[in-house]
Structures are given as structure tokens and as C-alpha cells.
Short mmCIF file of C-alpha atoms in Angstrom, two decimals:
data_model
loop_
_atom_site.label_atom_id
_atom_site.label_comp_id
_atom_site.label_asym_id
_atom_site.label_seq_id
_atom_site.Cartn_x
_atom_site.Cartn_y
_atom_site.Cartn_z
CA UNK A 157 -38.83 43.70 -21.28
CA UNK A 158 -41.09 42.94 -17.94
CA UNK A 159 -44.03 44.40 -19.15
CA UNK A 160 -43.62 42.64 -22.79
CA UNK A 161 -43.27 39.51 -20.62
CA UNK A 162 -45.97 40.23 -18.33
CA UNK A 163 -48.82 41.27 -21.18
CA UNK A 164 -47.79 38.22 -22.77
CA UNK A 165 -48.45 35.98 -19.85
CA UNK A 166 -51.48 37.68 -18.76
CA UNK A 167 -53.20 37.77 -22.56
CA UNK A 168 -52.16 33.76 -22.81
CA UNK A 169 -53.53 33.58 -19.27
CA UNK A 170 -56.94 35.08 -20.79
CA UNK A 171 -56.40 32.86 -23.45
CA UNK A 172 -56.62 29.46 -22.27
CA UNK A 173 -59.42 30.60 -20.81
CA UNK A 174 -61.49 30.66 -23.83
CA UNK A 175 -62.91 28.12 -25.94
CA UNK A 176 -63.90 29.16 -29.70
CA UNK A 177 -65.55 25.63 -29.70
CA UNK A 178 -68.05 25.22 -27.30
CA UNK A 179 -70.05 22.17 -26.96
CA UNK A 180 -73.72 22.05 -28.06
CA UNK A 181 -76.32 25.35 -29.24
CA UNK A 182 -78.65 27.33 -27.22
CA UNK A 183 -80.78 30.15 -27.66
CA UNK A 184 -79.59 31.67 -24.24
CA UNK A 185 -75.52 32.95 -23.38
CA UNK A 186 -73.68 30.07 -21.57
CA UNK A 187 -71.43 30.28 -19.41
CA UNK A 188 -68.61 29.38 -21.69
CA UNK A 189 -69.92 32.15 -24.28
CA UNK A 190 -69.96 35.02 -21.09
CA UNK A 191 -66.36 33.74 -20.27
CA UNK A 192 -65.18 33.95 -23.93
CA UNK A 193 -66.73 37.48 -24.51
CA UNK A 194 -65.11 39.01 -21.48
CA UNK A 195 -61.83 37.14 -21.63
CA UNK A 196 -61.42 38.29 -25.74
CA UNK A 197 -62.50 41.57 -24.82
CA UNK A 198 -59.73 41.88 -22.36
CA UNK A 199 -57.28 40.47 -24.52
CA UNK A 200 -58.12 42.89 -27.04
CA UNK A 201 -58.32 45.99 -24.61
CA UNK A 202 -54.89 45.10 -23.40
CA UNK A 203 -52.93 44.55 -26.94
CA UNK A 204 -55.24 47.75 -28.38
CA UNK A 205 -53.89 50.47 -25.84
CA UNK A 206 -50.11 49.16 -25.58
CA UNK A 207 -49.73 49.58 -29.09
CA UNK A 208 -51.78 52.76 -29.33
CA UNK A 209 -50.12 54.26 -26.57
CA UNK A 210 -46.79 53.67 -27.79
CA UNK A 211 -44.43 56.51 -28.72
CA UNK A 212 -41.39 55.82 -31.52
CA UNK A 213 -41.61 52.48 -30.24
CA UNK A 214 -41.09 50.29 -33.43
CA UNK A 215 -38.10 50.38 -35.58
CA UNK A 216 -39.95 52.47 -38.49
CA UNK A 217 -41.81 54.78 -36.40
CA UNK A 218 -40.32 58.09 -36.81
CA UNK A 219 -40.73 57.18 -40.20
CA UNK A 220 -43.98 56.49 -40.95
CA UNK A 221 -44.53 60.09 -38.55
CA UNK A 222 -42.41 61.48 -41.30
CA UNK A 223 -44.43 59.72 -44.49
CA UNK A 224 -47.69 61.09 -42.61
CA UNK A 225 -46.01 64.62 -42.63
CA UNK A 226 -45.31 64.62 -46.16
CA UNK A 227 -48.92 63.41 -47.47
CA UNK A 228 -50.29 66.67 -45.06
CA UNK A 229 -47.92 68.39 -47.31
CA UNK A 230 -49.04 66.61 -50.81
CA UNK A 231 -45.75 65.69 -51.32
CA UNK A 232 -44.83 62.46 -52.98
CA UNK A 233 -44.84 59.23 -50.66
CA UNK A 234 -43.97 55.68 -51.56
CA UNK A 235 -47.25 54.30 -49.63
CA UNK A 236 -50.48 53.42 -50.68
CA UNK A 237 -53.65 55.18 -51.99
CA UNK A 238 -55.39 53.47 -48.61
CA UNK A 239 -52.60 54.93 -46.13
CA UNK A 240 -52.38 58.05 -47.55
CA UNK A 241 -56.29 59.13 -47.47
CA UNK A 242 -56.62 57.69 -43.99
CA UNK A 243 -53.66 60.30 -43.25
CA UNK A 244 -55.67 62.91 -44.74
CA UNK A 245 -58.82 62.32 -43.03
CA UNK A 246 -57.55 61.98 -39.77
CA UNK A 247 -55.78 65.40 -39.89
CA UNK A 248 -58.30 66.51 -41.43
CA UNK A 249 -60.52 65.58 -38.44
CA UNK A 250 -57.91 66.46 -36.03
CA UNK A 251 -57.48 69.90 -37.23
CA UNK A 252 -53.45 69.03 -36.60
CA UNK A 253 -51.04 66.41 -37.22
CA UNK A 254 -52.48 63.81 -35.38
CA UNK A 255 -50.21 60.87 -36.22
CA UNK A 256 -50.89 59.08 -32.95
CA UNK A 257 -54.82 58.91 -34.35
CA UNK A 258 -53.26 57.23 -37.49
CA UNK A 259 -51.20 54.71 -35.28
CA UNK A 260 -54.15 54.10 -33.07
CA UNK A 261 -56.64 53.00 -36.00
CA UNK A 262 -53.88 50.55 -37.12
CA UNK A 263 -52.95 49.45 -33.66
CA UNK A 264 -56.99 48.62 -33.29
CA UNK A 265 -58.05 47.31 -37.28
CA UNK A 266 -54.62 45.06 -36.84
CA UNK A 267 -55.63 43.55 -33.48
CA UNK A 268 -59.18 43.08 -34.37
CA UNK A 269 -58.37 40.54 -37.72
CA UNK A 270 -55.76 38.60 -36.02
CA UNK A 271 -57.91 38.00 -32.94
CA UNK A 272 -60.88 36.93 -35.40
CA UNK A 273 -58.90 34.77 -37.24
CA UNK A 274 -57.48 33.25 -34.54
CA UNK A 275 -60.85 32.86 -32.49
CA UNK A 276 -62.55 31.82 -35.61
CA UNK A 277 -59.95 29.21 -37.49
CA UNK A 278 -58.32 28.02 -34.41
CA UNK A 279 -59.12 24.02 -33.25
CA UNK A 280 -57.31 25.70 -29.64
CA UNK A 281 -57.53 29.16 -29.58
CA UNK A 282 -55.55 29.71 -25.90
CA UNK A 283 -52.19 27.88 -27.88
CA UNK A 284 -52.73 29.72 -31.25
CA UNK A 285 -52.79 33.27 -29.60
CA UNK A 286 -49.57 31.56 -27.22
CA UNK A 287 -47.89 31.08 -30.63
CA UNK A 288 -49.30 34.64 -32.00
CA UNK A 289 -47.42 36.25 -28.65
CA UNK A 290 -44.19 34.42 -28.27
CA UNK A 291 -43.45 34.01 -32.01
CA UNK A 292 -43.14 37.68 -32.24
CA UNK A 293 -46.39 38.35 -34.48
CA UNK A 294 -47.89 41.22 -31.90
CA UNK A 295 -44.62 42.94 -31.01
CA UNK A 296 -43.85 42.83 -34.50
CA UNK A 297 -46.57 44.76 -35.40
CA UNK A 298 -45.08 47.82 -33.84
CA UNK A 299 -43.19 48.08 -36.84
CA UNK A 300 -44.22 48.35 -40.50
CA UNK A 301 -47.70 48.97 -39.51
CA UNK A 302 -48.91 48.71 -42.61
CA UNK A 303 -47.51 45.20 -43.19
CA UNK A 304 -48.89 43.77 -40.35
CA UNK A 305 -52.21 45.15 -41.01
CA UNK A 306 -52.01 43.48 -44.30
CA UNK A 307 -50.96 40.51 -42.76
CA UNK A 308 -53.77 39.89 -40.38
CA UNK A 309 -55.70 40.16 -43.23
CA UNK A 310 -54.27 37.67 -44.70
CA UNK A 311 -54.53 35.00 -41.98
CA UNK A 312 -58.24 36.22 -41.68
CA UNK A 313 -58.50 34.97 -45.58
CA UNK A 314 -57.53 32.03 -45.57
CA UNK A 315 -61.27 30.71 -44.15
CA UNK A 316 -62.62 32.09 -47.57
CA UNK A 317 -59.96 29.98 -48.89
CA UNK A 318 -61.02 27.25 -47.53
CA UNK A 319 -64.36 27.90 -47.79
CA UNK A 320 -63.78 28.50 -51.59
CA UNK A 321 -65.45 31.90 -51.43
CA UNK A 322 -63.12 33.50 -53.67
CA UNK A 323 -65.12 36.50 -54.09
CA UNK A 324 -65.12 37.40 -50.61
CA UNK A 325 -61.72 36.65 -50.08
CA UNK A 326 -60.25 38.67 -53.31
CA UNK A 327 -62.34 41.54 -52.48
CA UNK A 328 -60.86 41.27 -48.58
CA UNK A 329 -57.39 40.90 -50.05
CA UNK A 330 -57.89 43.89 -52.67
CA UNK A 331 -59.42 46.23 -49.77
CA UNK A 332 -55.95 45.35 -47.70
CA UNK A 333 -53.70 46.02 -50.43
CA UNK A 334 -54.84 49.57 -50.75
CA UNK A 335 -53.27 49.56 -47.26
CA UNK A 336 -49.82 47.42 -48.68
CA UNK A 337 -50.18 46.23 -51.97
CA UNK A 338 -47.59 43.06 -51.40
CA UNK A 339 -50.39 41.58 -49.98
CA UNK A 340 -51.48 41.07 -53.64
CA UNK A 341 -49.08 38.28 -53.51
CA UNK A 342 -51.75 35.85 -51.58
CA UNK A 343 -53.70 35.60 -54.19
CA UNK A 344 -52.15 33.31 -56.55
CA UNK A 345 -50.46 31.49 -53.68
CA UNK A 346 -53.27 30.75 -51.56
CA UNK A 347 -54.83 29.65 -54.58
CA UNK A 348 -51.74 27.16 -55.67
CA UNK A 349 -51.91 26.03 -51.96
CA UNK A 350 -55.37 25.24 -52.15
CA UNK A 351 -55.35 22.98 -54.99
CA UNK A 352 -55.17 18.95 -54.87
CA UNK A 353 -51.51 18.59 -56.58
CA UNK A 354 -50.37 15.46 -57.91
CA UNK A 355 -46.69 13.92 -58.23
CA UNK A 356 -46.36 15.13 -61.87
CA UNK A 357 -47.51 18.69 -60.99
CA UNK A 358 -45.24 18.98 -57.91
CA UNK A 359 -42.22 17.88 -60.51
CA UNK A 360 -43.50 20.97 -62.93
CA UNK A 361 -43.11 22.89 -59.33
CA UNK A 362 -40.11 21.66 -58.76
CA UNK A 363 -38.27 22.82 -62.42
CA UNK A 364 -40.16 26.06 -61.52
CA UNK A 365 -38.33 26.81 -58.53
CA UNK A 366 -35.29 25.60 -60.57
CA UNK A 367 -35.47 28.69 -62.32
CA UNK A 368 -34.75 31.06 -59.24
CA UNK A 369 -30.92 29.83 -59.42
CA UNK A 370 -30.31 30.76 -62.91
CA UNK A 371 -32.86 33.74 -63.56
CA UNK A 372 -32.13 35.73 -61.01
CA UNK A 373 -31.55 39.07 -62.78
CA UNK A 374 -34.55 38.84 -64.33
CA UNK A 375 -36.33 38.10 -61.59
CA UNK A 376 -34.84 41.16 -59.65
CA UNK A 377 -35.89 43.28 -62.53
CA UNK A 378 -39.74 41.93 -61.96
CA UNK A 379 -39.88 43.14 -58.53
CA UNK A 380 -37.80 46.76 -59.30
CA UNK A 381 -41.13 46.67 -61.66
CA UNK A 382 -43.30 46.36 -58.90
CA UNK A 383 -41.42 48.39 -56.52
CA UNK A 384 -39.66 51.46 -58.32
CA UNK A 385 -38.71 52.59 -55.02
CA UNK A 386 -36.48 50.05 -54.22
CA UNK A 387 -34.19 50.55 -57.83
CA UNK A 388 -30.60 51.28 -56.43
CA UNK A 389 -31.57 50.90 -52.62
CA UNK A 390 -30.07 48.68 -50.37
CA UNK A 391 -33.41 46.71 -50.16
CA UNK A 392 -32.37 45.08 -53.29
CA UNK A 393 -29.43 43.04 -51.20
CA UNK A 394 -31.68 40.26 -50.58
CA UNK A 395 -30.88 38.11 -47.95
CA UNK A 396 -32.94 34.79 -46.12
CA UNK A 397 -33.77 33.98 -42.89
CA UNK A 398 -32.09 30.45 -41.04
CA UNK A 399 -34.94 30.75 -37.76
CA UNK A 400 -37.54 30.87 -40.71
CA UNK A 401 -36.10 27.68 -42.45
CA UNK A 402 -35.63 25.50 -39.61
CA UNK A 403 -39.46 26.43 -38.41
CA UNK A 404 -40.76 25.59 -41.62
CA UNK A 405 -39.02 22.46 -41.75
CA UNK A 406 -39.79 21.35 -38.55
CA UNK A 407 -43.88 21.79 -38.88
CA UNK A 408 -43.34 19.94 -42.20
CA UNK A 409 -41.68 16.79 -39.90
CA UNK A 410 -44.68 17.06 -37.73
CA UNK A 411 -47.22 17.47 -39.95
CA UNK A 412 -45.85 14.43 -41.98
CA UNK A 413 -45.20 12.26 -38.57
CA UNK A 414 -49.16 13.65 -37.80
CA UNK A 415 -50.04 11.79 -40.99
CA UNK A 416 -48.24 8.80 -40.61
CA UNK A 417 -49.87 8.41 -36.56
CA UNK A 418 -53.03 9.21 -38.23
CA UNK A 419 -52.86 6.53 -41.43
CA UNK A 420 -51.30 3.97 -38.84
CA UNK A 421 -53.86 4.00 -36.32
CA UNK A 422 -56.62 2.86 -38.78
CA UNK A 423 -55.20 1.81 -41.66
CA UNK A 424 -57.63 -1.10 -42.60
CA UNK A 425 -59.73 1.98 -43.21
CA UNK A 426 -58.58 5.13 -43.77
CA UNK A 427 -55.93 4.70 -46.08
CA UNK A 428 -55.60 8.30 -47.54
CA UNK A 429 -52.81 6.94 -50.39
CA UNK A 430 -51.33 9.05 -53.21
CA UNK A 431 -53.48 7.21 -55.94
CA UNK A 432 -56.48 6.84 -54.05
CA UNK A 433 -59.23 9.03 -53.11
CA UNK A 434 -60.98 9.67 -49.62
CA UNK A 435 -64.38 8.76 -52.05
CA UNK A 436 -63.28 5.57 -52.88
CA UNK A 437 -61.54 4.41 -49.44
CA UNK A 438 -65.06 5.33 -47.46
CA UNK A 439 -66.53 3.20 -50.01
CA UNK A 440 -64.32 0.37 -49.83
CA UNK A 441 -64.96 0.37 -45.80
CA UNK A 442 -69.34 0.29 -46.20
CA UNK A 443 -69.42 4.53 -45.33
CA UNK A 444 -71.55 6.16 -45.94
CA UNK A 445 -71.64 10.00 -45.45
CA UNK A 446 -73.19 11.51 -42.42
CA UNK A 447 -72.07 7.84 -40.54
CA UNK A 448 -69.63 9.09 -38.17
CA UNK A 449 -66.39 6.96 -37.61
CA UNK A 450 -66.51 5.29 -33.82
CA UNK A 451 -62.32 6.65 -32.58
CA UNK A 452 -62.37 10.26 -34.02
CA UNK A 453 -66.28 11.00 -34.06
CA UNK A 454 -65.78 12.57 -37.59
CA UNK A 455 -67.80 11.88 -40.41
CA UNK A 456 -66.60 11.50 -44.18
CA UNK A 457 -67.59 15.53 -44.97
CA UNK A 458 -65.88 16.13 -41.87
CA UNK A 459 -62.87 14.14 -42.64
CA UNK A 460 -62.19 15.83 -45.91
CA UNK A 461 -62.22 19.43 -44.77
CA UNK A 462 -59.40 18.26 -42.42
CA UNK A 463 -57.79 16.81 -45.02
CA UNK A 464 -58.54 20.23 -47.20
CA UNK A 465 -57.19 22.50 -44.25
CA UNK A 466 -54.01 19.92 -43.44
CA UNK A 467 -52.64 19.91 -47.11
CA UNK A 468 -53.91 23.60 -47.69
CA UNK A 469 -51.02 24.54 -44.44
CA UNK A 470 -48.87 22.31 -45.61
CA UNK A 471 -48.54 23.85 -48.96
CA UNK A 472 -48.22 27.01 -47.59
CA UNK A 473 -45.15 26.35 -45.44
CA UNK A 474 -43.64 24.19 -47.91
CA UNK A 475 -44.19 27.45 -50.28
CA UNK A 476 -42.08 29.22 -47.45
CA UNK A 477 -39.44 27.35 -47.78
CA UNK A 478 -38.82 26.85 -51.33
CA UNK A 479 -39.17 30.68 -50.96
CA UNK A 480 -36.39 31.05 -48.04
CA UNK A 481 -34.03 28.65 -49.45
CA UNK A 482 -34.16 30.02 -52.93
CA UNK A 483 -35.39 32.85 -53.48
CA UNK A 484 -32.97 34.48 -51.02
CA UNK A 485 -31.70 37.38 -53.64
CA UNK A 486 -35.43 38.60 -53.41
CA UNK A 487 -35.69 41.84 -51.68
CA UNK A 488 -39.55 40.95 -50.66
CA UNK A 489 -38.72 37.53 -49.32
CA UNK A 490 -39.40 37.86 -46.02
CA UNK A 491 -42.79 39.79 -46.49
CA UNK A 492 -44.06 37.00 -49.35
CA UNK A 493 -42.72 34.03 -46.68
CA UNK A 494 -44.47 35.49 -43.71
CA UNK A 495 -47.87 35.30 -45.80
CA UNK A 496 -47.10 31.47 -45.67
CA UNK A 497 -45.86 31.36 -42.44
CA UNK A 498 -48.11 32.68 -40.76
CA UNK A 499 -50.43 29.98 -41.31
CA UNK A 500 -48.16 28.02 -38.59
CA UNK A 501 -50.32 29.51 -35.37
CA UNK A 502 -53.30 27.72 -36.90
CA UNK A 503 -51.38 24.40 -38.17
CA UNK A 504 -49.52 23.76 -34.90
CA UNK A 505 -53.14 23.27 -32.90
CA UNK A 506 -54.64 21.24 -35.93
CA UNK A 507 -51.93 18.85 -35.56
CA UNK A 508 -51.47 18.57 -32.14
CA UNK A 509 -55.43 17.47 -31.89
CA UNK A 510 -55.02 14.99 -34.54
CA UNK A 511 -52.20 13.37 -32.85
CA UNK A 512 -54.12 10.15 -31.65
CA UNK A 513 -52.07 8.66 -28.81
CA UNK A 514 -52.06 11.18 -25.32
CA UNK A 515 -48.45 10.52 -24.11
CA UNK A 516 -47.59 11.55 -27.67
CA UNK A 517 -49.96 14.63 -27.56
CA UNK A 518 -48.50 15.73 -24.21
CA UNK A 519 -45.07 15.10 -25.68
CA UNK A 520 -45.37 17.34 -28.91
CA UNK A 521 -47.16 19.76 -26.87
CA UNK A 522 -44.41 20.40 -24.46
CA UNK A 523 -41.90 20.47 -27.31
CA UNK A 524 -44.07 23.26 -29.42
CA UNK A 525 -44.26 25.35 -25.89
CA UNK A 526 -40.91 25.30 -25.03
CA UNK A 527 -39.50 26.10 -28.29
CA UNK A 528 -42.03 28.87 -28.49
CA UNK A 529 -40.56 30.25 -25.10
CA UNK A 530 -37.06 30.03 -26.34
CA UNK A 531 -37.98 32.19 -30.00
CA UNK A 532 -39.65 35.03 -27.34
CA UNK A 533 -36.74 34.98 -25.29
CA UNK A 534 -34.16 35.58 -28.19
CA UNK A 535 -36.91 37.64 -30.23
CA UNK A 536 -36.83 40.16 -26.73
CA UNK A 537 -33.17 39.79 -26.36
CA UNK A 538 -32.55 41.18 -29.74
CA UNK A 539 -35.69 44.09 -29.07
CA UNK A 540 -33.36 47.02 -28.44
CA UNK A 541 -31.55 46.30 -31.46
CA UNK A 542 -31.68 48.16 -35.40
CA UNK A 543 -34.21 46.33 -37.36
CA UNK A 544 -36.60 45.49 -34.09
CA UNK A 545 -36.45 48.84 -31.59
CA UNK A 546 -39.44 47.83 -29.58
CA UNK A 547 -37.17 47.96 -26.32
CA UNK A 548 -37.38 50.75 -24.24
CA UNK A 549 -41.01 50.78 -24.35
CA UNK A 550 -42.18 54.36 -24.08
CA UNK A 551 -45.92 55.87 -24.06
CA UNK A 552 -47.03 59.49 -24.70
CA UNK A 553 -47.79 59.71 -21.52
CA UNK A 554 -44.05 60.63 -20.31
CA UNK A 555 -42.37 61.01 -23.59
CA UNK A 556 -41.81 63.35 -26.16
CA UNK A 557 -41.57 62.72 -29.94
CA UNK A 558 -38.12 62.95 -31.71
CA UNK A 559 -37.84 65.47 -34.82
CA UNK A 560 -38.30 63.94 -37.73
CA UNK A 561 -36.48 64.35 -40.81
CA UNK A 562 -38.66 67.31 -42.17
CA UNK A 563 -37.89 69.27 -38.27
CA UNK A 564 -34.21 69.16 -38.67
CA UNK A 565 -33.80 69.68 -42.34
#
């Protein structure tokens, strides 16, 4: 548990050290760019070999060693076409059963998109890789590698999302799914949570979601469709997640009280209402685009991918939680809600900068920090335990690996 506590300390450390939005161009490497380059670098050096180096740390480890075993042997697998030839060429390559190779690549590929992402899509890059650390995102990927692979993908996406480069981002998501084909799932909903919805849509929604109470065998029977493996399993009992709801929740109360500071600060001219269009509002105040509003420095094409981003996360965690509170019976409901969720490392920093008064700023920041510090703390308490195993940390270095299923049988 130290040395969880100290790598995260020392990464966030790194972290706040680097600014992803430096002020100003030139044609020679600043000072700021030579800090950010060595600072990342170290950040990714330090999460790359204590994952890589690990040894059945991670609650499906001896697992996956086994699933690796078993595609060596061409036997049947329930993992993916991508995961299964990157097996094959790695022992291949090794010339043995290499499956710390296999975990390596993973450990690297997964760290490398969520640091991207981060660095790329963050408006504060030290507090979204804070949140990435104490919200359990990097420890977690020590189990269900494949997963987490497929969810830094994911967050890495969403700029093409934004962007509205749909080819690049369906060809991303396709290439990831040969890795975990759930992440298929992100397609239609980042698309749902990129469109402009009105009331009478978000009604149709609504009776949509209805259906989850009432439908639920048939429902069940979609995803034993999708996942054959799963057909008389226990991963059919379902099951929801109360942390996940109330975190949801809670960045939907700040990202509507972020709104309401914002509207309320210069209402007489940015009144962003239901019926009424950003367009028509910079009209109705003499804007023009390219003239850059005098308190936030942001001009109307800046103003509107804000707006694009804000309501893009916003229908992504409200997605979560229609998912969490009912969709519970879904075997796959925590996989499809962390797609959403994990949006909230880039939301959080969005909204704290848009928050126009200081004292308030300072005030929302402390509360986001400390109730980051108390998720780590209960998310490390609980790391010995079935379901987590990342505590005792142990390394090939000292440690041997357990048999595996195929050893003792």
C-alpha cells in the first residue's frame, strides 16, 4: 500500500508540473515544452514498469496466464481475434511462453492512450491525471487488461467525437475491439451523447429507459447473444454500483450549478436558454465571430465548442446513470457505465475553470480533491480483497508464478 501511495504522489507531483496548454507558439522548445516532455516521460516510465513488472498482481491474472496457455495450445478461448494473435506472436518471438511479454505490451499500449488523452483533452492536465490515480483508473488496470486497454481507447476517442471525425474515431474504436469487443458499445453512445437533444427527444429517452423495468428477460437474452459465454454463469446476476451513482450524480449537480454561475454572471448576454440558440443570442448582443468577449477572453467559435464538450460530458454521465440505476440486471453494466464515466477526469477540470468567481473555484476544488483522496483510500483498503487483488504487490524479480489451472489439472 506505501508504494501505491507513494507512485501516486510522486506521478501527481510530476503532474502539476506540466502544462498541456502553454501560452503562445515558437519555432524553438520552451522551457515549459522541455519541462512537459521530461515530466510525461517520467510519469510514463514510472506507471509502464510497475505494471510490467508485476507478477499475479491483479485479480484476473493467473487467468489471463491461463487463456494465453490455451491459445499456445489452439484450444478454444473466450477472447478476442486481437488478444489471441498478439499471444501467438509473442511466443512465437519468444520461443517460450512468454506471458510477461504479453502483459508488458498491454501495461505500455494502455498507459500510452490514457496519458494522450489526458495530456491532449485535459483544460488541467496535473488534476485530470490526480483524478486518473486516486479514482482507481491505473490500479485498475492491473486487472482485466484487456478492458482497460479498451478503455483508454475510448477516452482517447472522444476528441474525434468532438471533433466529428467519425471515421477516425470508428476505425480507432473497431481496431480496440479486436482487443475487447464491448468497446463496440461507444459507438452508438458517444454518438447519442454528441447530439443537440431537445425536451421532446429526452421524453422519447425517457419511455426508452422505461422499458429496462419491464423487458428485462429480453434484454438478458440480447446480451447472452452477444456473449455466449456468459449463458448459465454467474455473470448473468447483474448487480449496480452505489459509489458509481452518487459520483455521477454529484458531477451532474456541479455541472448544472457550473451553468447556472456561468448564465448568471452575464446574463444580459449570454443567455444560453432551452429555445434559443448561441447564433441568435451573439446576435442579439452586436457579436460578431472572431470578437472575443472582454471577462472570459473567448470568442463565439470558442464558446460553442465549450458548450459542445460541456453537454457532450454531461450526456455521457447522465447515460451512466440511467444505466446504474436501471439497468442493474445487466451483466455488462459496469463495463458499458465506465465508458461514460470515464469521461469524469476530463469534465471535473472543464468545470472547475469555468467556475467564474475564485473563492468558489478554490472551494469546489478542495471539495473534488478531498473526495478524490477519500475514494483512493477506501479503493486501497479494499486492494487485498476478491474482485481487486492488487495488494501484496509482487514483481518477478523475487516471486515465482502460481500454477495455473492447466499445471495442476
Amino acid at each position: 500500500m506505501i508504494l501505491y501511495i507513494t507512485i501516486a504522489a510522486v506521478t501527481a507531483l510530476l503532474a502539476s508540473l506540466v502544462d498541456s496548454h502553454p501560452a503562445g507558439k515558437s519555432h524553438t522548445i520552451t522551457r515549459q515544452q522541455l519541462c512537459n516532455r521530461v515530466c510525461l516521460t517520467a510519469i510514463f516510465l514510472i506507471l509502464f514498469l510497475l505494471s510490467a513488472c508485476r507478477l499475479n498482481v491483479g485479480n484476473d491474472y493467473a487467468k489471463y496466464v491461463e487463456f494465453m496457455h490455451l491459445v499456445n495450445c489452439d484450444a478454444y478461448v473466450p477472447t478476442e481475434i486481437g488478444f489471441n494473435l498478439l499471444v501467438k506472436l509473442i511466443y512465437g518471438l519468444s520461443g517460450f511462453e512468454n506471458f510477461l511479454l504479453v502483459f508488458a505490451f498491454y501495461s505500455f499500449v494502455t498507459v500510452l492512450f490514457f496519458l494522450l488523452a489526458m495530456y491532449e483533452q485535459s483544460d488541467e492536465f496535473g488534476l485530470t491525471f490526480f483524478l486518473f490515480m486516486t479514482l482507481g483508473y491505473y490500479f485498475q488496470t492491473f486487472s482485466t487488461v484487456r478492458y482497460y486497454l479498451a478503455l483508454a481507447l475510448a477516452l482517447y476517442s472522444m476528441k474525434f467525437v468532438l471533433r466529428r471525425q467519425w471515421g477516425r474515431f470508428v476505425v480507432l474504436v473497431c481496431l480496440g475491439a479486436a482487443f475487447h469487443k464491448s468497446l463496440l458499445v461507444v459507438i452508438p453512445l458517444y454518438f447519442l451523447a454528441s447530439l443537440s437533444w431537445k425536451k421532446w427527444q429526452l421524453a422519447i429517452a425517457a419511455a426508452f429507459c422505461s422499458t429496462f423495468l419491464f423487458l428485462q428477460e429480453f434484454y438478458l437474452k440480447l446480451v447472452v447473444f452477444l456473449y455466449p459465454t456468459y449463458e448459465d454463469t454467474e455473470y448473468l446476476e447483474g448487480g449496480t454500483s452505489y459509489i458509481s451513482i452518487l459520483r455521477c450524480a454529484a458531477v451532474l449537480l456541479f455541472a448544472g450549478i457550473v451553468s447556472w454561475m456561468r448564465r448568471r454572471e452575464d446574463c444580459h448576454k449570454r443567455i444560453v436558454g432551452e429555445n434559443t440558440g448561441f447564433e441568435e443570442c451573439a446576435e442579439n448582443a452586436g457579436w460578431k465571430a472572431g470578437i472575443k468577449d472582454e471577462k472570459r477572453g473567448m470568442n463565439i467559435e470558442e464558446e460553442k465548442a465549450w458548450n459542445r464538450r460541456f453537454w457532450f460530458y454531461t450526456y455521457l454521465n447522465l447515460g451512466a446513470l440511467v444505466l446504474y440505476v436501471f439497468c442493474s440486471f445487466l451483466p455488462i453494466i459496469s463495463r458499458i457505465g465506465y465508458y461514460l464515466m470515464v469521461s469524469q477526469i476530463l469534465f471535473l477540470p472543464m468545470l472547475l475553470k469555468a467556475v467564474p468567481d475564485k473563492k468558489w473555484r478554490r472551494l469546489f476544488r478542495a471539495g473534488i480533491l478531498i473526495a478524490a483522496v477519500a475514494y483512493f483510500a477506501m479503493y486501497l483498503k479494499k486492494g487485498a480483497n476478491d474482485g481487486v487483488l492488487i495488494l501484496p504487490y509482487k514483481t518477478f524479480f523475487f516471486h515465482e508464478m502460481v500454477d495455473i489451472l492447466s499445471d495442476v489439472t
